[in-house]
Short mmCIF file of C-alpha atoms and ligand atoms in Angstrom, two decimals:
data_model
loop_
_atom_site.label_atom_id
_atom_site.label_comp_id
_atom_site.label_asym_id
_atom_site.label_seq_id
_atom_site.Cartn_x
_atom_site.Cartn_y
_atom_site.Cartn_z
CA UNK A 163 13.79 25.07 -14.77
CA UNK A 164 12.16 27.86 -12.86
CA UNK A 165 12.91 29.20 -9.45
CA UNK A 166 9.34 30.31 -8.79
CA UNK A 167 8.16 29.80 -5.23
CA UNK A 168 5.96 26.79 -4.49
CA UNK A 169 3.57 29.07 -2.71
CA UNK A 170 3.74 32.82 -2.27
CA UNK A 171 3.56 34.50 1.07
CA UNK A 172 0.43 36.60 1.27
CA UNK A 173 -0.03 37.23 4.93
CA UNK A 174 1.74 39.25 7.54
CA UNK A 175 4.78 38.02 9.38
CA UNK A 176 2.84 37.13 12.52
CA UNK A 177 0.57 34.73 10.69
CA UNK A 178 3.49 33.22 8.87
CA UNK A 179 5.23 32.45 12.12
CA UNK A 180 2.12 30.63 13.28
CA UNK A 181 0.98 28.38 10.47
CA UNK A 182 1.56 29.44 6.90
CA UNK A 183 3.99 27.48 4.77
CA UNK A 184 7.50 28.63 4.20
CA UNK A 185 8.55 29.59 0.76
CA UNK A 186 10.29 26.70 -0.92
CA UNK A 187 11.39 26.57 -4.55
CA UNK A 188 9.18 24.67 -6.96
CA UNK A 189 10.71 22.12 -9.26
CA UNK A 190 9.67 21.92 -12.89
CA UNK A 191 8.33 18.41 -13.10
CA UNK A 192 5.14 18.34 -15.11
CA UNK A 193 2.59 16.21 -13.23
CA UNK A 194 2.05 13.99 -16.27
CA UNK A 195 1.10 11.07 -14.06
CA UNK A 196 -2.29 12.73 -13.62
CA UNK A 197 -2.98 12.41 -17.32
CA UNK A 198 -2.45 8.63 -17.41
CA UNK A 199 -5.18 6.00 -17.24
CA UNK A 200 -6.20 4.83 -13.77
CA UNK A 201 -4.64 1.40 -14.20
CA UNK A 202 -1.46 2.61 -15.88
CA UNK A 203 1.52 0.35 -15.16
CA UNK A 204 2.16 -3.29 -14.46
CA UNK A 205 -0.84 -5.60 -14.14
CA UNK A 206 0.27 -6.77 -10.67
CA UNK A 207 -0.36 -3.30 -9.21
CA UNK A 208 -4.12 -3.71 -8.63
CA UNK A 209 -3.65 -6.91 -6.62
CA UNK A 210 -5.62 -5.44 -3.71
CA UNK A 211 -6.94 -2.03 -2.84
CA UNK A 212 -4.90 -0.13 -0.21
CA UNK A 213 -5.68 3.24 1.34
CA UNK A 214 -3.55 6.21 0.35
CA UNK A 215 -1.59 4.20 -2.19
CA UNK A 216 0.33 5.83 -5.04
CA UNK A 217 -0.85 5.71 -8.60
CA UNK A 218 1.82 3.62 -10.33
CA UNK A 219 2.25 6.43 -12.86
CA UNK A 220 3.46 8.79 -10.13
CA UNK A 221 6.26 6.42 -9.17
CA UNK A 222 7.22 5.99 -12.83
CA UNK A 223 7.66 9.76 -13.21
CA UNK A 224 10.48 9.59 -10.65
CA UNK A 225 11.88 6.11 -11.33
CA UNK A 226 12.32 7.00 -15.00
CA UNK A 227 14.02 10.33 -14.20
CA UNK A 228 16.13 9.44 -11.23
CA UNK A 229 17.31 5.84 -11.63
CA UNK A 230 18.74 3.49 -14.21
CA UNK A 231 18.20 -0.24 -14.72
CA UNK A 232 20.15 -2.12 -12.05
CA UNK A 233 19.85 0.69 -9.46
CA UNK A 234 18.30 0.06 -6.07
CA UNK A 235 15.02 1.93 -5.48
CA UNK A 236 13.68 1.93 -1.92
CA UNK A 237 10.35 2.71 -0.29
CA UNK A 238 10.58 2.52 3.53
CA UNK A 239 6.74 2.85 3.77
CA UNK A 240 5.84 0.62 0.85
CA UNK A 241 2.13 -0.01 1.55
CA UNK A 242 0.83 -2.24 -1.20
CA UNK A 243 4.22 -2.12 -2.90
CA UNK A 244 3.66 0.37 -5.71
CA UNK A 245 7.18 1.83 -5.78
CA UNK A 246 9.13 -1.44 -5.53
CA UNK A 247 6.91 -3.23 -8.07
CA UNK A 248 7.12 -0.41 -10.60
CA UNK A 249 10.88 -0.25 -10.02
CA UNK A 250 11.25 -4.01 -10.70
CA UNK A 251 9.03 -3.70 -13.76
CA UNK A 252 11.50 -1.11 -15.06
CA UNK A 253 14.56 -3.28 -14.40
CA UNK A 254 15.55 -1.68 -11.09
CA UNK A 255 15.88 -3.53 -7.80
CA UNK A 256 12.77 -2.50 -5.91
CA UNK A 257 13.04 -2.71 -2.12
CA UNK A 258 9.91 -2.18 -0.04
CA UNK A 259 9.53 -2.04 3.71
CA UNK A 260 6.43 -1.66 5.87
CA UNK A 261 5.58 -2.27 9.50
CA UNK A 262 2.10 -3.51 8.62
CA UNK A 263 2.17 -7.28 7.94
CA UNK A 264 -0.69 -6.92 5.45
CA UNK A 265 1.28 -4.30 3.48
CA UNK A 266 4.36 -6.51 3.69
CA UNK A 267 2.41 -9.45 2.29
CA UNK A 268 1.15 -7.38 -0.66
CA UNK A 269 4.63 -5.97 -1.33
CA UNK A 270 6.22 -9.42 -1.14
CA UNK A 271 3.58 -10.91 -3.46
CA UNK A 272 4.47 -8.24 -6.03
CA UNK A 273 8.26 -8.12 -5.87
CA UNK A 274 8.73 -11.87 -5.32
CA UNK A 275 5.68 -13.08 -7.20
CA UNK A 276 4.68 -16.64 -8.01
CA UNK A 277 5.13 -17.68 -11.61
CA UNK A 278 1.93 -18.11 -13.55
CA UNK A 279 2.58 -21.85 -13.84
CA UNK A 280 3.16 -22.26 -10.09
CA UNK A 281 0.05 -20.23 -9.23
CA UNK A 282 -2.25 -22.17 -11.56
CA UNK A 283 -0.83 -25.54 -10.49
CA UNK A 284 -1.38 -24.69 -6.84
CA UNK A 285 -4.89 -23.50 -7.59
CA UNK A 286 -5.64 -26.82 -9.32
CA UNK A 287 -4.31 -28.69 -6.25
CA UNK A 288 -6.50 -26.62 -3.97
CA UNK A 289 -9.58 -27.36 -6.06
CA UNK A 290 -8.86 -31.09 -5.93
CA UNK A 291 -8.31 -31.04 -2.17
CA UNK A 292 -11.47 -28.98 -1.72
CA UNK A 293 -13.51 -31.47 -3.73
CA UNK A 294 -12.25 -34.27 -1.52
CA UNK A 295 -12.87 -32.43 1.76
CA UNK A 296 -15.80 -30.16 0.98
CA UNK A 297 -18.41 -31.93 3.12
CA UNK A 298 -16.52 -31.28 6.36
CA UNK A 299 -15.85 -27.61 5.55
CA UNK A 300 -19.44 -26.96 4.48
CA UNK A 301 -20.70 -28.53 7.71
CA UNK A 302 -18.31 -26.25 9.64
CA UNK A 303 -19.45 -23.13 7.76
CA UNK A 304 -23.08 -24.06 8.47
CA UNK A 305 -22.38 -24.20 12.20
CA UNK A 306 -20.64 -20.81 11.96
CA UNK A 307 -23.71 -19.34 10.29
CA UNK A 308 -25.98 -20.84 12.93
CA UNK A 309 -24.01 -19.55 15.89
CA UNK A 310 -20.78 -17.68 15.13
CA UNK A 311 -20.01 -17.16 18.82
CA UNK A 312 -20.10 -20.89 19.60
CA UNK A 313 -18.53 -22.37 16.47
CA UNK A 314 -14.77 -22.89 16.35
CA UNK A 315 -12.65 -22.90 13.17
CA UNK A 316 -8.98 -23.83 12.62
CA UNK A 317 -6.32 -21.13 12.81
CA UNK A 318 -5.10 -19.64 9.51
CA UNK A 319 -2.12 -21.39 7.96
CA UNK A 320 -2.19 -24.49 10.16
CA UNK A 321 -3.13 -26.97 7.39
CA UNK A 322 -5.46 -28.73 9.83
CA UNK A 323 -8.89 -30.32 9.42
CA UNK A 324 -12.30 -28.66 9.76
CA UNK A 325 -12.77 -30.53 13.02
CA UNK A 326 -9.63 -28.95 14.52
CA UNK A 327 -11.38 -25.67 15.31
CA UNK A 328 -9.93 -23.45 18.02
CA UNK A 329 -11.10 -19.89 17.30
CA UNK A 330 -14.48 -18.21 16.65
CA UNK A 331 -15.32 -16.36 13.43
CA UNK A 332 -16.37 -12.75 14.01
CA UNK A 333 -20.12 -12.37 13.32
CA UNK A 334 -19.50 -9.65 10.74
CA UNK A 335 -17.18 -11.98 8.80
CA UNK A 336 -19.76 -14.78 8.87
CA UNK A 337 -22.56 -12.53 7.62
CA UNK A 338 -20.54 -11.39 4.60
CA UNK A 339 -20.49 -14.76 2.80
CA UNK A 340 -22.73 -17.51 1.48
CA UNK A 341 -22.22 -20.77 3.41
CA UNK A 342 -20.36 -22.48 0.57
CA UNK A 343 -18.14 -19.45 -0.05
CA UNK A 344 -17.37 -19.24 3.68
CA UNK A 345 -16.56 -22.97 3.71
CA UNK A 346 -14.13 -22.51 0.80
CA UNK A 347 -12.54 -19.50 2.48
CA UNK A 348 -12.12 -21.41 5.74
CA UNK A 349 -10.48 -24.26 3.82
CA UNK A 350 -8.15 -21.98 1.84
CA UNK A 351 -7.32 -19.84 4.88
CA UNK A 352 -6.33 -22.92 6.85
CA UNK A 353 -4.38 -24.48 3.98
CA UNK A 354 -2.34 -21.59 2.55
CA UNK A 355 1.05 -21.02 4.22
CA UNK A 356 2.05 -17.41 4.00
CA UNK A 357 5.79 -18.07 4.11
CA UNK A 358 5.53 -20.06 0.88
CA UNK A 359 5.96 -17.82 -2.15
CA UNK A 360 3.15 -19.30 -4.24
CA UNK A 361 0.69 -19.59 -1.36
CA UNK A 362 1.44 -16.02 -0.30
CA UNK A 363 0.74 -14.82 -3.83
CA UNK A 364 -2.60 -16.65 -3.89
CA UNK A 365 -3.52 -15.32 -0.44
CA UNK A 366 -2.71 -11.76 -1.54
CA UNK A 367 -4.79 -12.22 -4.70
CA UNK A 368 -7.74 -13.47 -2.60
CA UNK A 369 -7.58 -10.39 -0.34
CA UNK A 370 -8.15 -8.38 -3.51
CA UNK A 371 -11.42 -10.17 -4.33
CA UNK A 372 -12.85 -10.62 -0.81
CA UNK A 373 -15.33 -7.77 -1.00
CA UNK A 374 -16.56 -5.34 -3.62
CA UNK A 375 -19.64 -4.29 -5.48
CA UNK A 376 -19.63 -6.61 -8.49
CA UNK A 377 -19.89 -10.29 -9.35
CA UNK A 378 -16.10 -10.71 -9.39
CA UNK A 379 -15.99 -10.32 -5.59
CA UNK A 380 -16.73 -13.01 -3.01
CA UNK A 381 -19.00 -10.71 -1.00
CA UNK A 382 -20.94 -7.64 -2.10
CA UNK A 383 -21.53 -6.50 1.45
CA UNK A 384 -18.85 -3.82 1.30
CA UNK A 385 -17.00 -1.79 -1.30
CA UNK A 386 -13.62 -2.97 -2.45
CA UNK A 387 -11.66 0.02 -1.17
CA UNK A 388 -11.81 -0.73 2.56
CA UNK A 389 -13.78 -2.70 5.17
CA UNK A 390 -16.64 -0.71 6.65
CA UNK A 391 -17.04 -0.49 10.43
CA UNK A 392 -17.97 -3.94 11.80
CA UNK A 393 -20.97 -2.61 13.75
CA UNK A 394 -22.26 -0.80 10.66
CA UNK A 395 -21.87 -3.99 8.65
CA UNK A 396 -23.86 -6.05 11.20
CA UNK A 397 -26.65 -3.45 11.39
CA UNK A 398 -26.77 -3.03 7.63
CA UNK A 399 -26.94 -6.78 7.06
CA UNK A 400 -29.74 -7.12 9.64
CA UNK A 401 -31.72 -4.16 8.32
CA UNK A 402 -31.50 -5.18 4.67
CA UNK A 403 -31.77 -8.96 5.28
CA UNK A 404 -28.48 -9.23 3.42
CA UNK A 405 -27.85 -12.70 2.01
CA UNK A 406 -24.69 -13.05 -0.01
CA UNK A 407 -25.00 -14.86 -3.33
CA UNK A 408 -22.89 -18.01 -3.68
CA UNK A 409 -19.51 -17.14 -5.17
CA UNK A 410 -16.92 -19.78 -5.97
CA UNK A 411 -13.56 -18.87 -4.45
CA UNK A 412 -11.59 -20.97 -6.95
CA UNK A 413 -13.36 -19.51 -10.00
CA UNK A 414 -12.96 -16.00 -8.59
CA UNK A 415 -9.28 -16.63 -7.92
CA UNK A 416 -8.71 -18.08 -11.40
CA UNK A 417 -10.23 -14.95 -12.96
CA UNK A 418 -8.13 -12.74 -10.69
CA UNK A 419 -4.96 -14.61 -11.71
CA UNK A 420 -5.84 -14.02 -15.36
CA UNK A 421 -6.02 -10.29 -14.67
CA UNK A 422 -2.81 -10.22 -12.61
CA UNK A 423 -0.85 -12.16 -15.23
CA UNK A 424 -2.00 -10.04 -18.16
CA UNK A 425 1.65 -9.01 -18.23
CA UNK A 426 4.42 -11.44 -17.29
CA UNK A 427 5.87 -10.78 -13.82
CA UNK A 428 8.92 -8.49 -13.92
CA UNK A 429 12.15 -10.34 -14.63
CA UNK A 430 13.95 -8.35 -11.98
CA UNK A 431 13.07 -9.42 -8.47
CA UNK A 432 12.88 -7.10 -5.55
CA UNK A 433 12.98 -7.38 -1.77
CA UNK A 434 10.14 -7.02 0.74
CA UNK A 435 11.04 -6.20 4.34
CA UNK A 436 8.82 -6.17 7.40
CA UNK A 437 9.73 -3.65 10.07
CA UNK A 438 9.96 -0.10 11.30
CA UNK A 439 11.08 2.51 8.80
CA UNK A 440 13.32 3.93 11.51
CA UNK A 441 15.68 0.97 11.21
CA UNK A 442 15.20 -0.06 7.61
CA UNK A 443 18.75 0.73 6.46
CA UNK A 444 20.51 -2.15 8.22
CA UNK A 445 17.86 -4.65 7.19
CA UNK A 446 17.90 -3.46 3.58
CA UNK A 447 21.69 -3.61 3.39
CA UNK A 448 21.74 -7.12 4.79
CA UNK A 449 19.07 -8.35 2.37
CA UNK A 450 20.78 -6.70 -0.61
CA UNK A 451 24.14 -8.17 0.39
CA UNK A 452 22.67 -11.63 0.96
CA UNK A 453 21.22 -11.63 -2.55
CA UNK A 454 24.41 -10.32 -4.17
CA UNK A 455 22.93 -6.99 -5.22
CA UNK A 456 24.39 -3.47 -4.94
CA UNK A 457 24.10 -2.17 -1.38
CA UNK A 458 23.60 1.51 -2.10
CA UNK A 459 20.19 3.02 -2.77
CA UNK A 460 20.05 5.44 -5.69
CA UNK A 461 16.45 6.55 -5.31
CA UNK A 462 13.84 6.66 -2.55
CA UNK A 463 10.21 7.23 -3.54
CA UNK A 464 7.94 7.14 -0.53
CA UNK A 465 4.91 8.54 1.21
CA UNK A 466 5.18 8.49 5.00
CA UNK A 467 1.98 7.91 6.97
CA UNK A 468 -0.36 10.89 7.05
CA UNK A 469 -0.46 13.11 10.10
CA UNK A 470 -3.93 11.81 10.87
CA UNK A 471 -3.13 8.13 10.91
CA UNK A 472 -5.15 5.88 8.63
CA UNK A 473 -6.08 2.78 10.61
CA UNK A 474 -4.72 0.17 8.25
CA UNK A 475 -5.83 -2.73 10.47
CA UNK A 476 -9.33 -1.49 11.23
CA UNK A 477 -10.07 -0.53 7.62
CA UNK A 478 -8.96 -3.97 6.45
CA UNK A 479 -10.47 -6.18 9.16
CA UNK A 480 -12.01 -8.69 6.74
CA UNK A 481 -8.74 -9.09 4.86
CA UNK A 482 -6.70 -9.35 8.06
CA UNK A 483 -9.11 -12.00 9.38
CA UNK A 484 -8.60 -14.03 6.21
CA UNK A 485 -4.82 -13.76 6.56
CA UNK A 486 -4.86 -14.57 10.28
CA UNK A 487 -3.50 -11.15 11.30
CA UNK A 488 -4.83 -9.22 14.28
CA UNK A 489 -6.24 -5.90 13.00
CA UNK A 490 -6.10 -4.27 16.43
CA UNK A 491 -2.48 -5.27 16.95
CA UNK A 492 -1.60 -3.79 13.53
CA UNK A 493 -3.09 -0.44 14.51
CA UNK A 494 -1.36 -0.50 17.89
CA UNK A 495 1.99 -1.19 16.24
CA UNK A 496 1.86 1.37 13.45
CA UNK A 497 3.22 4.79 14.10
CA UNK A 498 0.83 7.02 15.98
CA UNK A 499 2.44 10.41 15.59
CA UNK A 500 -0.82 12.32 15.24
CA UNK A 501 0.72 15.65 16.09
CA UNK A 502 3.17 17.62 14.14
CA UNK A 503 6.17 17.66 16.49
CA UNK A 504 6.38 13.88 17.05
CA UNK A 505 5.61 13.33 13.37
CA UNK A 506 8.54 15.48 12.32
CA UNK A 507 10.81 13.84 14.89
CA UNK A 508 9.74 10.45 13.52
CA UNK A 509 10.51 11.52 9.95
CA UNK A 510 13.88 12.86 11.02
CA UNK A 511 14.76 9.52 12.59
CA UNK A 512 13.83 7.74 9.37
CA UNK A 513 15.96 10.11 7.29
CA UNK A 514 18.90 9.83 9.70
CA UNK A 515 18.77 6.04 9.55
CA UNK A 516 18.65 6.00 5.74
CA UNK A 517 21.77 8.08 5.23
CA UNK A 518 24.44 5.34 5.34
CA UNK A 519 22.83 3.24 2.61
CA UNK A 520 22.25 6.09 0.18
CA UNK A 521 24.50 6.55 -2.83
CA UNK A 522 26.29 9.91 -2.81
CA UNK A 523 24.09 11.26 -5.56
CA UNK A 524 20.89 9.60 -4.27
CA UNK A 525 17.60 11.40 -4.82
CA UNK A 526 14.71 11.19 -2.35
CA UNK A 527 11.12 11.83 -3.35
CA UNK A 528 8.88 12.31 -0.32
CA UNK A 529 5.16 12.63 -0.97
CA UNK A 530 3.77 14.41 2.05
CA UNK A 531 0.02 14.64 2.63
CA UNK A 532 -0.59 18.30 3.36
CA UNK A 533 -3.56 17.71 5.61
CA UNK A 534 -5.59 20.80 6.29
CA UNK A 535 -8.95 19.52 7.43
CA UNK A 536 -10.33 16.20 8.53
CA UNK A 537 -14.04 15.83 7.80
CA UNK A 538 -14.49 19.58 7.88
CA UNK A 539 -12.49 20.10 11.08
CA UNK A 540 -9.27 22.01 10.93
CA UNK A 541 -6.22 19.89 11.76
CA UNK A 542 -3.64 21.72 13.79
CA UNK A 543 -0.21 21.46 12.31
CA UNK A 544 -1.38 20.05 8.99
CA UNK A 545 -0.75 23.11 6.89
CA UNK A 546 2.71 23.44 5.44
CA UNK A 547 3.71 20.03 6.68
CA UNK A 548 6.00 19.40 3.72
CA UNK A 549 7.87 22.63 4.34
CA UNK A 550 8.26 21.77 8.01
CA UNK A 551 9.39 18.29 7.04
CA UNK A 552 12.21 19.79 5.04
CA UNK A 553 13.11 22.38 7.63
CA UNK A 554 12.90 20.19 10.73
CA UNK A 555 13.55 16.65 9.49
CA UNK A 556 15.54 16.68 6.24
CA UNK A 557 17.74 19.76 6.39
CA UNK A 558 19.12 19.03 9.88
CA UNK A 559 20.18 15.59 8.61
CA UNK A 560 22.13 17.16 5.76
CA UNK A 561 19.69 16.61 2.89
CA UNK A 562 19.61 19.26 0.15
CA UNK A 563 16.35 20.49 -1.31
CA UNK A 564 15.98 20.38 -5.09
CA UNK A 565 12.40 21.62 -5.00
CA UNK A 566 8.74 20.95 -4.33
CA UNK A 567 6.16 19.60 -6.75
CA UNK A 568 2.42 19.55 -6.11
CA UNK A 569 0.04 16.64 -6.50
CA UNK A 570 -3.39 17.99 -5.62
CA UNK A 571 -5.65 15.81 -7.79
CA UNK A 572 -4.20 12.52 -6.63
CA UNK A 573 -4.52 13.50 -3.00
CA UNK A 574 -8.19 14.35 -3.19
CA UNK A 575 -8.93 11.10 -5.00
CA UNK A 576 -7.00 9.05 -2.48
CA UNK A 577 -8.47 10.32 0.74
CA UNK A 578 -12.06 10.74 -0.36
CA UNK A 579 -11.96 6.99 -0.97
CA UNK A 580 -11.70 6.60 2.77
CA UNK A 581 -13.90 9.32 4.17
CA UNK A 582 -16.38 9.69 1.35
CA UNK A 583 -17.09 12.71 -0.80
CA UNK A 584 -19.36 14.21 1.82
CA UNK A 585 -16.40 14.36 4.16
CA UNK A 586 -14.95 17.20 2.15
CA UNK A 587 -11.35 17.37 1.21
CA UNK A 588 -9.49 15.52 3.88
CA UNK A 589 -6.15 16.12 2.24
CA UNK A 590 -5.82 19.41 0.50
CA UNK A 591 -2.66 18.93 -1.44
CA UNK A 592 0.09 16.37 -1.51
CA UNK A 593 3.43 18.07 -1.75
CA UNK A 594 6.33 16.23 -3.22
CA UNK A 595 9.65 17.11 -1.65
CA UNK A 596 12.56 16.29 -3.91
CA UNK A 597 15.81 16.04 -2.01
CA UNK A 598 19.41 15.18 -2.73
CA UNK A 599 21.32 13.05 -0.24
CA UNK A 600 24.17 15.48 -0.93
CA UNK A 601 24.77 18.44 -3.22
CA UNK A 602 25.53 15.91 -5.99
CA UNK A 603 22.07 14.39 -5.46
CA UNK A 604 20.42 17.80 -5.53
CA UNK A 605 22.16 18.66 -8.79
CA UNK A 606 21.14 15.35 -10.31
CA UNK A 607 17.54 15.95 -9.23
CA UNK A 608 17.51 19.37 -10.86
CA UNK A 609 19.28 18.24 -14.01
CA UNK A 610 16.90 15.32 -14.68
CA UNK A 611 13.70 17.18 -13.76
CA UNK A 612 12.96 18.51 -17.26
CA UNK A 613 13.70 15.15 -18.94
CA UNK A 614 10.97 13.70 -21.14
CA UNK A 615 9.48 10.52 -19.75
CA UNK A 616 8.14 7.75 -21.97
CA UNK A 617 4.58 6.91 -20.92
CA UNK A 618 4.12 3.94 -23.22
CA UNK A 619 3.41 0.88 -21.11
CA UNK A 620 5.12 -1.53 -21.31
CA UNK A 621 7.79 0.68 -22.84
CA UNK A 622 9.58 -0.67 -25.92
CA UNK A 623 13.00 -0.31 -24.33
CA UNK A 624 12.05 -2.51 -21.39
CA UNK A 625 10.62 -5.45 -23.27
CA UNK A 626 14.07 -7.00 -23.54
CA UNK A 627 14.99 -6.56 -19.88
C1 SAM B 789 0.72 6.48 2.91
S1 SAM B 789 0.97 4.77 3.16
C2 SAM B 789 2.06 4.34 1.85
C3 SAM B 789 1.32 3.78 0.66
C4 SAM B 789 2.25 3.38 -0.48
N1 SAM B 789 2.92 4.53 -1.04
C5 SAM B 789 1.47 2.62 -1.56
O1 SAM B 789 1.56 2.98 -2.73
O2 SAM B 789 0.76 1.68 -1.21
C6 SAM B 789 2.00 4.76 4.56
C7 SAM B 789 2.45 3.38 5.03
O3 SAM B 789 3.29 3.55 6.16
C8 SAM B 789 3.18 2.37 6.95
N2 SAM B 789 3.75 2.68 8.26
C9 SAM B 789 3.23 3.41 9.28
N3 SAM B 789 4.11 3.52 10.29
C10 SAM B 789 5.25 2.86 9.90
C11 SAM B 789 6.53 2.65 10.49
N4 SAM B 789 6.84 3.13 11.69
N5 SAM B 789 7.44 1.95 9.78
C12 SAM B 789 7.15 1.46 8.55
N6 SAM B 789 5.95 1.61 7.96
C13 SAM B 789 5.01 2.32 8.61
C14 SAM B 789 1.69 2.04 6.90
O4 SAM B 789 1.46 0.69 7.19
C15 SAM B 789 1.36 2.42 5.45
O5 SAM B 789 1.40 1.28 4.63
#
């Protein structure tokens, strides 16, 4: 293990005091996750695209080093559930928490998935019900296409009839789909109940095929990565006379289920929590206790929101419409610490809250987006964010630093998805802070850093778990 600095100081003291990063020790963890295939890991991971999500291989690099089967692995900002799913797939108890109901749905669908049998049986039931009721839903979709502002459709999850309409369909939703596809979506959206495990799994799988640029998606109006701005979508559709080809929701879903179940769901189940990361500890402890699992967390692998907040509602408006969530409300609820000082205070609160549920030798892996510029404009306070996070959020709460690892390639790939290549490098480098909850945790982090990790997937040793 080396004690080389993560970044050398090359400027005078005045500049350093202003912006440049502090010198923190690097940790010798080879970034082997970068060398793995894009879809490395369990087949449930690519359920639905999600901005700034981890590659599963990155989480494996830390789960394999810093936890054992049966340990609790937590991500307080779980997004689409990469850490908890990969943890479950490796025989750990993966616990994910997110304040965004869409992220919570994806996490829950992965750590408490439907069985293949339950999912295919429910899909068959839906097809049968659709065949019996199709005329009414197609008539409703036709009225939506004629006049989206005037037509009224049932609310998501109410299991009501096409004639029980109460809410309009946004024009940009209507324009995205062929009439029959829209009719099927309206039927499925009304029928699926998100608190039911199997229905939630199917709903999450449908969000993953709603839009994208190939025949496996229900609309080709937008790329799969995120929903484009509604006004842009309306203008684009008008300008290009966009008419979506007919895509069958049930066939698309059946094909998606085949892809998701390429590997059997993990035998170890996890826990998905919905709420603020600042009070996750009590909720996690309660859920672990209620399910008879260990109450102490041995490993945290997480990526807090970026300094420049990604609008998870706005960039997923078509998916949130399908699920019956309010995109604007999601963005209002999510943390809005755009500036460094409140961001660091926020992170400190999260770390303070976590303390009581951490095992004495717990290790924390915090992937911090080191944002330098946003679409070419310099972001104040972005540089050296990881160092500040240690100095102003982790160290004052008693955490011990094992070292910093860099993840530059992954960061560029993640954020250019959102802002496009022409936007330049939105995120310069992700820095991975590796902390011990105590000195014992720090020592464990250092001792396991040089360990060899098995990148065979699924690994031989886990097949029997
Ligand atoms: C960088 S993303 C994490 C992505 C995740 N690592 C993955 O692989 O999908 C940050 C997440 O923090 C969530 N978030 C923002 N503010 C939050 C808060 N106060 N409490 C909990 N989650 C929050 C966002 O909804 C988003 O999913």
